[in-house]
Short mmCIF file of C-alpha atoms in Angstrom, two decimals:
data_model
loop_
_atom_site.label_atom_id
_atom_site.label_comp_id
_atom_site.label_asym_id
_atom_site.label_seq_id
_atom_site.Cartn_x
_atom_site.Cartn_y
_atom_site.Cartn_z
CA MET A 178 104.49 93.13 60.78
CA THR A 179 101.13 91.35 61.05
CA ALA A 180 98.88 91.74 64.11
CA SER A 181 99.47 88.11 65.12
CA ARG A 182 103.22 88.61 65.01
CA LEU A 183 102.92 91.79 67.04
CA LEU A 184 100.96 89.96 69.71
CA SER A 185 103.42 87.09 69.76
CA ALA A 186 106.21 89.62 70.31
CA THR A 187 104.61 90.64 73.59
CA TYR A 188 104.96 88.75 76.84
CA TRP A 189 103.99 89.44 80.41
CA ARG A 190 106.79 89.31 82.93
CA ALA A 191 106.20 86.81 85.74
CA SER A 192 105.43 88.45 89.08
CA CYS A 193 106.72 85.55 91.14
CA VAL A 194 105.94 86.08 94.81
CA ARG A 195 105.65 82.44 95.89
CA PHE A 196 108.06 80.27 97.84
CA ARG A 197 111.23 79.39 95.97
CA GLU A 198 112.22 76.57 98.30
CA PRO A 199 110.38 73.84 100.24
CA VAL A 200 109.37 74.74 103.81
CA ASN A 201 107.57 71.63 105.06
CA GLU A 202 110.60 70.39 106.98
CA PHE A 203 110.77 73.41 109.24
CA ALA A 204 107.34 75.08 109.11
CA GLU A 205 103.69 74.33 109.81
CA CYS A 206 100.81 75.89 107.88
CA VAL A 207 97.22 76.51 109.02
CA PRO A 208 94.58 77.91 106.62
CA LEU A 209 92.75 80.96 107.94
CA LEU A 210 89.13 81.93 107.36
CA LEU A 211 88.35 85.15 109.20
CA ASN A 212 85.15 87.16 109.43
CA THR A 213 85.69 90.91 109.20
CA HIS A 214 83.75 93.53 111.11
CA ASP A 215 81.55 94.26 108.08
CA GLY A 216 80.73 90.60 107.43
CA VAL A 217 83.23 89.73 104.70
CA GLN A 218 85.19 86.46 104.85
CA VAL A 219 88.91 86.67 104.06
CA ARG A 220 91.29 83.76 103.62
CA GLY A 221 94.99 83.50 104.31
CA LEU A 222 97.73 81.16 105.51
CA HIS A 223 99.35 81.18 108.95
CA TRP A 224 102.90 79.82 108.96
CA THR A 225 104.81 78.96 112.14
CA PRO A 226 108.26 77.47 112.73
CA ARG A 227 108.15 73.85 113.90
CA ALA A 228 110.82 74.67 116.47
CA ASN A 229 108.80 77.60 117.85
CA PRO A 230 105.08 77.01 117.27
CA ARG A 231 103.89 80.08 119.25
CA PRO A 232 106.34 82.88 118.50
CA LYS A 233 105.68 86.26 120.04
CA VAL A 234 106.61 88.14 116.87
CA ALA A 235 104.80 87.77 113.54
CA VAL A 236 105.32 89.23 110.08
CA ILE A 237 102.17 89.84 108.06
CA ALA A 238 102.20 90.40 104.29
CA ALA A 239 99.33 91.55 102.11
CA HIS A 240 98.61 93.33 98.83
CA PRO A 241 95.37 94.86 97.53
CA ARG A 242 95.02 92.20 94.83
CA VAL A 243 98.09 89.90 94.68
CA ASP A 244 98.23 86.58 96.54
CA PHE A 245 100.95 86.91 99.20
CA SER A 246 99.96 83.78 101.13
CA GLN A 247 103.31 82.17 100.22
CA HIS A 248 105.51 85.22 99.98
CA TYR A 249 109.08 84.54 98.92
CA ALA A 250 110.46 86.15 102.12
CA PHE A 251 108.62 83.75 104.45
CA PRO A 252 111.03 80.76 104.36
CA ALA A 253 113.97 82.76 105.74
CA LEU A 254 111.73 84.42 108.34
CA LEU A 255 110.38 81.04 109.45
CA ARG A 256 113.87 79.59 109.73
CA ALA A 257 114.76 82.50 111.98
CA GLY A 258 111.80 81.71 114.26
CA TYR A 259 109.21 84.30 113.22
CA ALA A 260 105.57 83.52 112.48
CA CYS A 261 104.29 84.63 109.08
CA VAL A 262 100.79 85.40 107.82
CA GLY A 263 99.99 85.66 104.14
CA ALA A 264 96.85 87.80 104.43
CA ASN A 265 94.73 87.70 101.31
CA LEU A 266 92.13 90.46 101.22
CA ARG A 267 88.63 90.77 99.80
CA SER A 268 89.91 92.02 96.42
CA ILE A 269 92.38 89.15 95.85
CA ASN A 270 93.01 88.58 92.11
CA ASN A 271 90.30 91.09 91.19
CA ASP A 272 90.33 94.75 92.09
CA LEU A 273 87.12 95.54 90.21
CA ASN A 274 85.57 96.70 93.50
CA CYS A 275 88.74 97.38 95.48
CA VAL A 276 88.03 100.13 98.00
CA HIS A 277 91.11 100.76 100.13
CA GLU A 278 89.12 101.95 103.13
CA GLN A 279 87.42 98.53 103.22
CA LEU A 280 90.75 96.71 102.89
CA LEU A 281 91.81 98.28 106.19
CA ILE A 282 88.98 96.34 107.84
CA ASP A 283 90.45 93.11 106.42
CA VAL A 284 93.94 93.93 107.67
CA ALA A 285 92.55 94.70 111.11
CA ALA A 286 90.90 91.27 111.23
CA TYR A 287 94.27 89.56 110.71
CA VAL A 288 96.13 91.73 113.23
CA ASN A 289 93.44 91.20 115.88
CA TRP A 290 93.49 87.45 115.25
CA LEU A 291 97.26 87.30 115.71
CA ARG A 292 97.10 89.21 118.98
CA ASP A 293 93.94 87.69 120.45
CA GLU A 294 94.11 84.09 119.25
CA CYS A 295 97.85 83.48 118.88
CA GLY A 296 99.24 85.59 121.69
CA VAL A 297 101.49 87.52 119.32
CA GLU A 298 102.98 90.56 121.04
CA LYS A 299 104.66 92.31 118.11
CA VAL A 300 103.37 92.53 114.53
CA VAL A 301 105.60 93.70 111.68
CA TRP A 302 104.05 94.61 108.34
CA LEU A 303 105.72 93.39 105.13
CA GLY A 304 104.53 95.79 102.46
CA ASN A 305 105.82 94.56 99.11
CA SER A 306 104.87 96.51 95.97
CA GLY A 307 101.32 97.85 96.48
CA GLY A 308 101.42 96.48 100.01
CA GLY A 309 103.68 99.37 101.00
CA ALA A 310 101.03 102.04 100.46
CA LEU A 311 98.35 99.80 101.95
CA GLY A 312 100.37 99.30 105.14
CA CYS A 313 101.10 103.01 105.56
CA PHE A 314 97.42 103.80 105.07
CA TYR A 315 96.46 101.24 107.72
CA GLN A 316 99.05 102.58 110.16
CA GLN A 317 97.86 106.15 109.70
CA ARG A 318 94.24 105.21 110.39
CA ALA A 319 95.09 102.74 113.20
CA LYS A 320 97.04 105.37 115.14
CA ALA A 321 94.27 107.95 114.85
CA GLN A 322 91.66 108.22 117.57
CA PRO A 323 88.56 106.26 116.50
CA SER A 324 86.54 109.48 116.34
CA GLU A 325 89.12 110.92 113.93
CA ARG A 326 89.23 107.98 111.52
CA LEU A 327 87.71 108.19 108.07
CA ARG A 328 83.97 107.68 108.12
CA ARG A 329 83.45 107.75 104.37
CA THR A 330 85.27 106.66 101.25
CA PRO A 331 86.16 109.14 98.47
CA ALA A 332 82.86 108.05 96.88
CA TRP A 333 81.14 109.25 100.08
CA ARG A 334 80.07 105.74 101.09
CA PRO A 335 80.11 105.01 104.85
CA VAL A 336 82.96 102.89 106.21
CA PRO A 337 83.01 101.74 109.88
CA LEU A 338 86.66 102.41 110.74
CA ALA A 339 85.64 104.30 113.88
CA ASP A 340 83.84 101.20 115.19
CA ILE A 341 86.56 98.57 114.90
CA SER A 342 89.71 97.57 116.75
CA MET A 343 92.75 98.57 114.63
CA PRO A 344 95.95 97.67 116.51
CA PRO A 345 98.89 99.52 114.91
CA PHE A 346 101.90 97.64 113.59
CA ASP A 347 105.02 97.65 115.72
CA GLY A 348 107.24 98.07 112.68
CA MET A 349 107.20 97.91 108.90
CA ILE A 350 109.20 96.55 105.99
CA ILE A 351 108.46 98.40 102.75
CA SER A 352 109.91 96.37 99.90
CA ALA A 353 110.12 97.39 96.22
CA ALA A 354 107.15 99.66 96.77
CA HIS A 355 105.63 102.41 94.71
CA LEU A 356 103.79 105.42 96.14
CA GLY A 357 100.28 104.01 95.79
CA GLN A 358 98.18 102.57 93.00
CA GLY A 359 96.57 105.90 92.18
CA LEU A 360 99.91 107.70 92.00
CA VAL A 361 101.28 104.91 89.79
CA LEU A 362 98.34 105.19 87.40
CA SER A 363 98.78 108.96 87.24
CA GLN A 364 102.10 108.25 85.55
CA THR A 365 101.03 105.26 83.43
CA ILE A 366 97.70 106.52 82.06
CA ASP A 367 97.79 107.58 78.40
CA PRO A 368 96.91 111.30 78.14
CA SER A 369 96.49 111.13 74.38
CA VAL A 370 93.08 109.44 74.79
CA THR A 371 90.52 112.13 73.96
CA ASP A 372 87.26 110.23 74.60
CA GLU A 373 86.74 107.64 77.36
CA HIS A 374 83.93 106.10 75.31
CA ASN A 375 86.02 105.84 72.13
CA PRO A 376 89.52 105.00 73.36
CA MET A 377 91.10 104.78 69.91
CA LEU A 378 90.63 108.51 69.36
CA THR A 379 94.08 109.97 69.93
CA ASP A 380 95.69 113.38 70.24
CA ARG A 381 98.88 112.57 68.35
CA SER A 382 100.74 115.47 69.94
CA LEU A 383 100.47 113.60 73.28
CA ASP A 384 101.11 110.06 72.02
CA MET A 385 104.37 108.86 73.62
CA PHE A 386 104.52 105.99 71.12
CA ASP A 387 104.40 108.29 68.07
CA PRO A 388 107.82 108.75 66.38
CA ALA A 389 106.88 112.40 65.80
CA ASN A 390 107.26 112.86 69.59
CA GLY A 391 110.64 111.16 69.70
CA PHE A 392 109.65 107.49 70.20
CA GLN A 393 112.27 105.04 68.99
CA PRO A 394 111.62 101.45 67.81
CA PRO A 395 111.69 99.01 70.78
CA PRO A 396 113.87 98.08 72.54
CA GLN A 397 115.88 101.18 71.70
CA TRP A 398 115.67 103.74 74.48
CA THR A 399 113.85 106.99 73.70
CA LYS A 400 114.89 110.45 74.89
CA TYR A 401 111.89 112.78 75.12
CA ASP A 402 112.15 116.56 74.99
CA PRO A 403 111.80 118.05 78.52
CA ASP A 404 108.91 120.28 77.41
CA PHE A 405 107.06 117.21 76.09
CA VAL A 406 107.58 115.45 79.45
CA ILE A 407 106.16 118.41 81.39
CA ARG A 408 103.12 118.69 79.12
CA TYR A 409 102.59 114.92 79.10
CA ARG A 410 102.56 114.68 82.91
CA GLN A 411 100.13 117.58 83.23
CA LYS A 412 97.77 116.06 80.67
CA GLN A 413 97.90 112.73 82.50
CA LEU A 414 96.54 114.45 85.60
CA GLU A 415 93.90 116.17 83.51
CA ARG A 416 92.71 112.81 82.20
CA VAL A 417 92.58 111.45 85.76
CA ALA A 418 90.47 114.47 86.73
CA ARG A 419 88.08 113.79 83.82
CA ILE A 420 87.65 110.18 84.95
CA ASP A 421 87.13 111.38 88.52
CA ALA A 422 84.32 113.59 87.24
CA LEU A 423 82.80 110.64 85.37
CA ALA A 424 82.95 108.50 88.52
CA HIS A 425 81.31 111.24 90.59
CA SER A 426 78.53 111.65 88.00
CA LEU A 427 77.74 107.92 88.13
CA ILE A 428 77.74 107.99 91.92
CA ALA A 429 75.47 111.06 91.91
CA GLU A 430 73.02 109.25 89.64
CA ARG A 431 72.88 106.39 92.14
CA GLY A 432 72.43 108.92 94.93
CA ARG A 433 69.41 110.46 93.22
CA GLY A 434 67.81 107.03 93.16
CA GLU A 435 68.57 106.55 96.84
CA ASP A 436 67.02 109.93 97.62
CA LEU A 437 63.86 108.98 95.76
CA CYS A 438 63.60 105.73 97.72
CA ASN A 439 63.87 107.72 100.96
CA TRP A 440 61.14 110.24 100.12
CA PRO A 441 58.19 110.26 102.55
CA GLY A 442 55.34 108.41 100.95
CA PHE A 443 57.59 106.54 98.53
CA GLU A 444 55.78 103.32 99.35
CA ASN A 445 52.59 104.88 97.96
CA ALA A 446 54.15 105.86 94.63
CA PRO A 447 53.04 104.01 91.49
CA PRO A 448 54.78 100.60 91.21
CA HIS A 449 56.58 101.47 87.98
CA LEU A 450 58.11 104.57 89.63
CA GLN A 451 59.15 102.53 92.66
CA ARG A 452 60.86 99.98 90.42
CA ALA A 453 62.68 102.69 88.48
CA ALA A 454 63.91 104.36 91.66
CA VAL A 455 65.09 101.09 93.22
CA GLN A 456 66.89 100.15 90.02
CA GLN A 457 68.58 103.54 89.88
CA ALA A 458 69.58 103.31 93.56
CA THR A 459 71.03 99.82 93.26
CA PHE A 460 72.63 100.02 89.81
CA ALA A 461 76.36 99.20 90.00
CA PRO A 462 78.13 100.63 86.94
CA VAL A 463 81.57 99.45 85.82
CA MET A 464 84.08 101.84 84.29
CA ALA A 465 86.57 100.70 81.67
CA THR A 466 89.76 102.75 81.62
CA TYR A 467 91.70 102.00 78.47
CA ARG A 468 95.34 102.59 77.61
CA THR A 469 96.92 102.69 81.06
CA MET A 470 100.41 101.36 80.23
CA ALA A 471 101.95 104.57 78.95
CA ASN A 472 104.58 105.66 81.44
CA LEU A 473 107.37 107.66 79.81
CA ASN A 474 109.79 105.86 82.15
CA TYR A 475 109.13 102.58 80.35
CA VAL A 476 111.01 103.74 77.27
CA ASP A 477 113.07 106.73 78.48
CA ASN A 478 115.67 105.73 81.06
CA SER A 479 116.88 109.31 81.46
CA ILE A 480 113.71 110.10 83.42
CA ASP A 481 114.47 108.79 86.92
CA PRO A 482 117.58 106.85 85.75
CA SER A 483 118.20 103.31 86.98
CA GLU A 484 119.68 100.00 85.81
CA ARG A 485 116.25 98.73 84.73
CA ASP A 486 115.57 97.01 81.44
CA TYR A 487 113.28 98.38 78.76
CA GLY A 488 109.53 98.11 79.38
CA SER A 489 107.23 97.58 82.33
CA LEU A 490 106.65 94.97 85.00
CA LEU A 491 103.93 93.49 82.79
CA SER A 492 105.52 93.61 79.35
CA ASP A 493 108.65 94.48 77.38
CA ARG A 494 106.41 96.03 74.71
CA PRO A 495 104.37 98.73 76.46
CA ASP A 496 103.48 100.20 73.06
CA ILE A 497 101.44 97.03 72.41
CA MET A 498 100.43 96.29 75.99
CA ASN A 499 98.84 99.73 76.21
CA PHE A 500 96.08 98.54 73.86
CA GLN A 501 95.52 95.07 75.31
CA LEU A 502 93.31 93.64 78.04
CA PHE A 503 95.79 93.48 80.92
CA GLY A 504 97.07 96.61 82.55
CA PHE A 505 96.68 98.83 85.58
CA GLY A 506 93.15 99.89 86.54
CA ARG A 507 91.44 98.53 83.44
CA LEU A 508 88.05 97.78 85.05
CA GLN A 509 86.61 99.21 88.24
CA THR A 510 83.49 100.57 89.85
CA PRO A 511 83.36 104.34 90.35
CA ASP A 512 83.93 103.77 94.08
CA ALA A 513 87.04 101.69 93.40
CA TRP A 514 88.40 104.21 90.91
CA LEU A 515 88.20 107.05 93.41
CA SER A 516 89.53 105.03 96.36
CA THR A 517 92.29 103.06 94.63
CA TRP A 518 93.20 104.21 91.14
CA SER A 519 92.73 107.97 91.20
CA GLY A 520 95.94 109.76 92.06
CA LEU A 521 93.84 112.83 92.85
CA SER A 522 91.14 111.29 95.08
CA SER A 523 92.67 108.22 96.75
CA ASN A 524 93.52 108.43 100.45
CA ALA A 525 96.11 105.65 100.14
CA GLY A 526 99.11 107.50 98.71
CA ILE A 527 102.31 107.22 100.72
CA PRO A 528 103.03 110.99 100.69
CA LYS A 529 99.71 111.45 102.54
CA THR A 530 100.07 108.58 105.01
CA ALA A 531 103.76 107.91 105.72
CA PRO A 532 104.28 110.96 107.97
CA SER A 533 102.13 109.12 110.54
CA VAL A 534 104.48 106.12 110.50
CA THR A 535 106.87 106.73 113.41
CA GLU A 536 107.71 103.09 114.15
CA PRO A 537 110.93 101.41 112.90
CA VAL A 538 110.87 100.97 109.12
CA ALA A 539 113.13 99.13 106.69
CA VAL A 540 112.82 100.31 103.08
CA VAL A 541 114.04 97.95 100.35
CA HIS A 542 114.92 99.32 96.92
CA ALA A 543 115.33 96.99 93.94
CA GLY A 544 117.64 98.76 91.50
CA ARG A 545 116.30 97.11 88.34
CA ASP A 546 112.63 97.45 89.23
CA LEU A 547 110.50 98.15 86.17
CA ASP A 548 107.67 100.06 87.87
CA ALA A 549 109.01 101.35 91.21
CA TYR A 550 111.82 103.78 90.52
CA PRO A 551 114.52 105.53 92.58
CA GLN A 552 112.34 108.63 92.96
CA HIS A 553 109.60 106.49 94.52
CA THR A 554 112.03 105.21 97.15
CA LYS A 555 113.32 108.73 97.82
CA VAL A 556 109.80 110.05 98.41
CA ILE A 557 109.04 107.11 100.71
CA MET A 558 112.17 107.75 102.78
CA ASP A 559 111.50 111.48 102.92
CA SER A 560 107.82 111.01 103.83
CA LEU A 561 108.21 108.51 106.67
CA GLY A 562 107.84 110.09 110.11
CA SER A 563 110.06 107.50 111.76
CA ALA A 564 113.40 108.45 113.29
CA ASP A 565 114.42 104.80 112.88
CA LYS A 566 114.29 104.22 109.13
CA THR A 567 116.85 102.23 107.19
CA LEU A 568 117.32 102.00 103.43
CA PHE A 569 118.58 98.72 101.96
CA GLU A 570 119.59 98.97 98.31
CA PHE A 571 119.95 96.01 95.95
CA PRO A 572 121.20 97.49 92.66
CA ARG A 573 120.82 94.35 90.53
CA ARG A 574 117.48 93.03 91.77
CA LEU A 575 114.05 93.01 90.13
CA HIS A 576 110.67 93.89 91.64
CA TYR A 577 110.03 90.53 93.32
CA PHE A 578 113.71 89.63 93.64
CA GLU A 579 113.30 86.97 90.96
CA PRO A 580 116.34 84.80 90.22
CA GLU A 581 118.12 85.42 86.95
CA GLY A 582 120.12 83.17 84.67
CA ASP A 583 121.63 80.19 86.48
CA GLU A 584 121.04 81.57 89.97
CA PRO A 585 119.39 79.30 92.56
CA GLN A 586 115.67 79.98 92.84
CA ASN A 587 116.00 81.60 96.26
CA ALA A 588 119.11 83.68 95.47
CA GLY A 589 117.35 87.05 95.41
CA ALA A 590 115.30 86.34 98.52
CA ALA A 591 118.40 85.10 100.35
CA GLU A 592 120.31 88.26 99.46
CA GLN A 593 117.49 90.47 100.68
CA LEU A 594 116.85 88.56 103.93
CA ALA A 595 120.56 88.44 104.76
CA LYS A 596 120.22 92.18 105.40
CA LEU A 597 116.66 92.33 106.66
CA LEU A 598 116.93 89.60 109.29
CA PRO A 599 119.63 91.32 111.37
CA TRP A 600 117.58 94.52 111.21
CA LEU A 601 114.48 92.64 112.39
CA GLN A 602 116.30 90.67 115.09
CA ALA A 603 117.90 93.80 116.53
CA ARG A 604 114.49 95.35 117.12
CA TRP A 605 112.26 92.36 117.85
CA PRO A 606 114.39 89.48 119.13
CA LEU A 607 112.68 86.16 119.80
#
């Protein structure tokens, strides 16, 4: 098969999170432009029911990089009388410099605005996909005493969480969520890459797409040997650790420049040395992480079995997608890698943060999800500290509850909200 035909055989699955029905007849929308504590402007949309323009309960949805300003769950929530905020964050559509500790400052700006400007009394977080880990991270930090909050990112950069108002959520909905972007990448990164600077160099004994390791032609399911799975997972973590070390070395180089600029008498140094030190201190390197679409689960359904189709959320040909531009964590600064995409260094993994979540939580599992699997949902349920946690399972639904076949556009959302609304109304009636 020619390269052009191979590329044409690949497609990227639509991640449809927008409204699937008109809302103008029963909802009002106001654009938001908020200034965060550290001087960043974030934009979102505030939706209110026409019949109840100042509701006391609001649902806020956000994701580290996906636009949730018109989340598919909002129409049913608005009909029921709840306010909704689609809270886009500073890394919307581009997580090149996505530092999760900074995203918490953005979330806090929205929650404070709802309480202070709108008179909202109860705020419920809607954490869909990567928004689940983000919301748990926020809740953990918000409930900590300011003096006990994180003061630095994993890259050791200061972050002012101790200085800001961080009202906790009153409850959470965690929908089709994974365990955190770093923990996802730890399972999707290709461990057969032997050189980060020459990503085509491959250890064939670790290549999941090599027939010698059991790979079958797509879309035929593969069944890997258990020993290969164990070795593969361990080598994935070893590659993450190598990239962590690379990130730390780049950050240390910047730090040496900063130290030079802070030396007593620096202003009297020769101009060419001053320029070199300033350049070193302000240089912002970008890391390219290739081949990050290599999760064994994409092609072996016996690992964490479910009713999912072959492939990933982004493509039904992960063997090709793994070498293309799009994919998880492809480009990032060293700071963003350590904070967001490193499963070893990130603070935003649900196993770390969910024990602090003791408020009511609804967990939604989509049975045919292509990147969030049953084991993810089990870990979420087991990790949550709440005594009031409810699991809602939808065996035939996809990640964003997209309609299939001849279904009405809002069929998946309607099925989900038919269960979620009674749960919400029982705890926070209007």
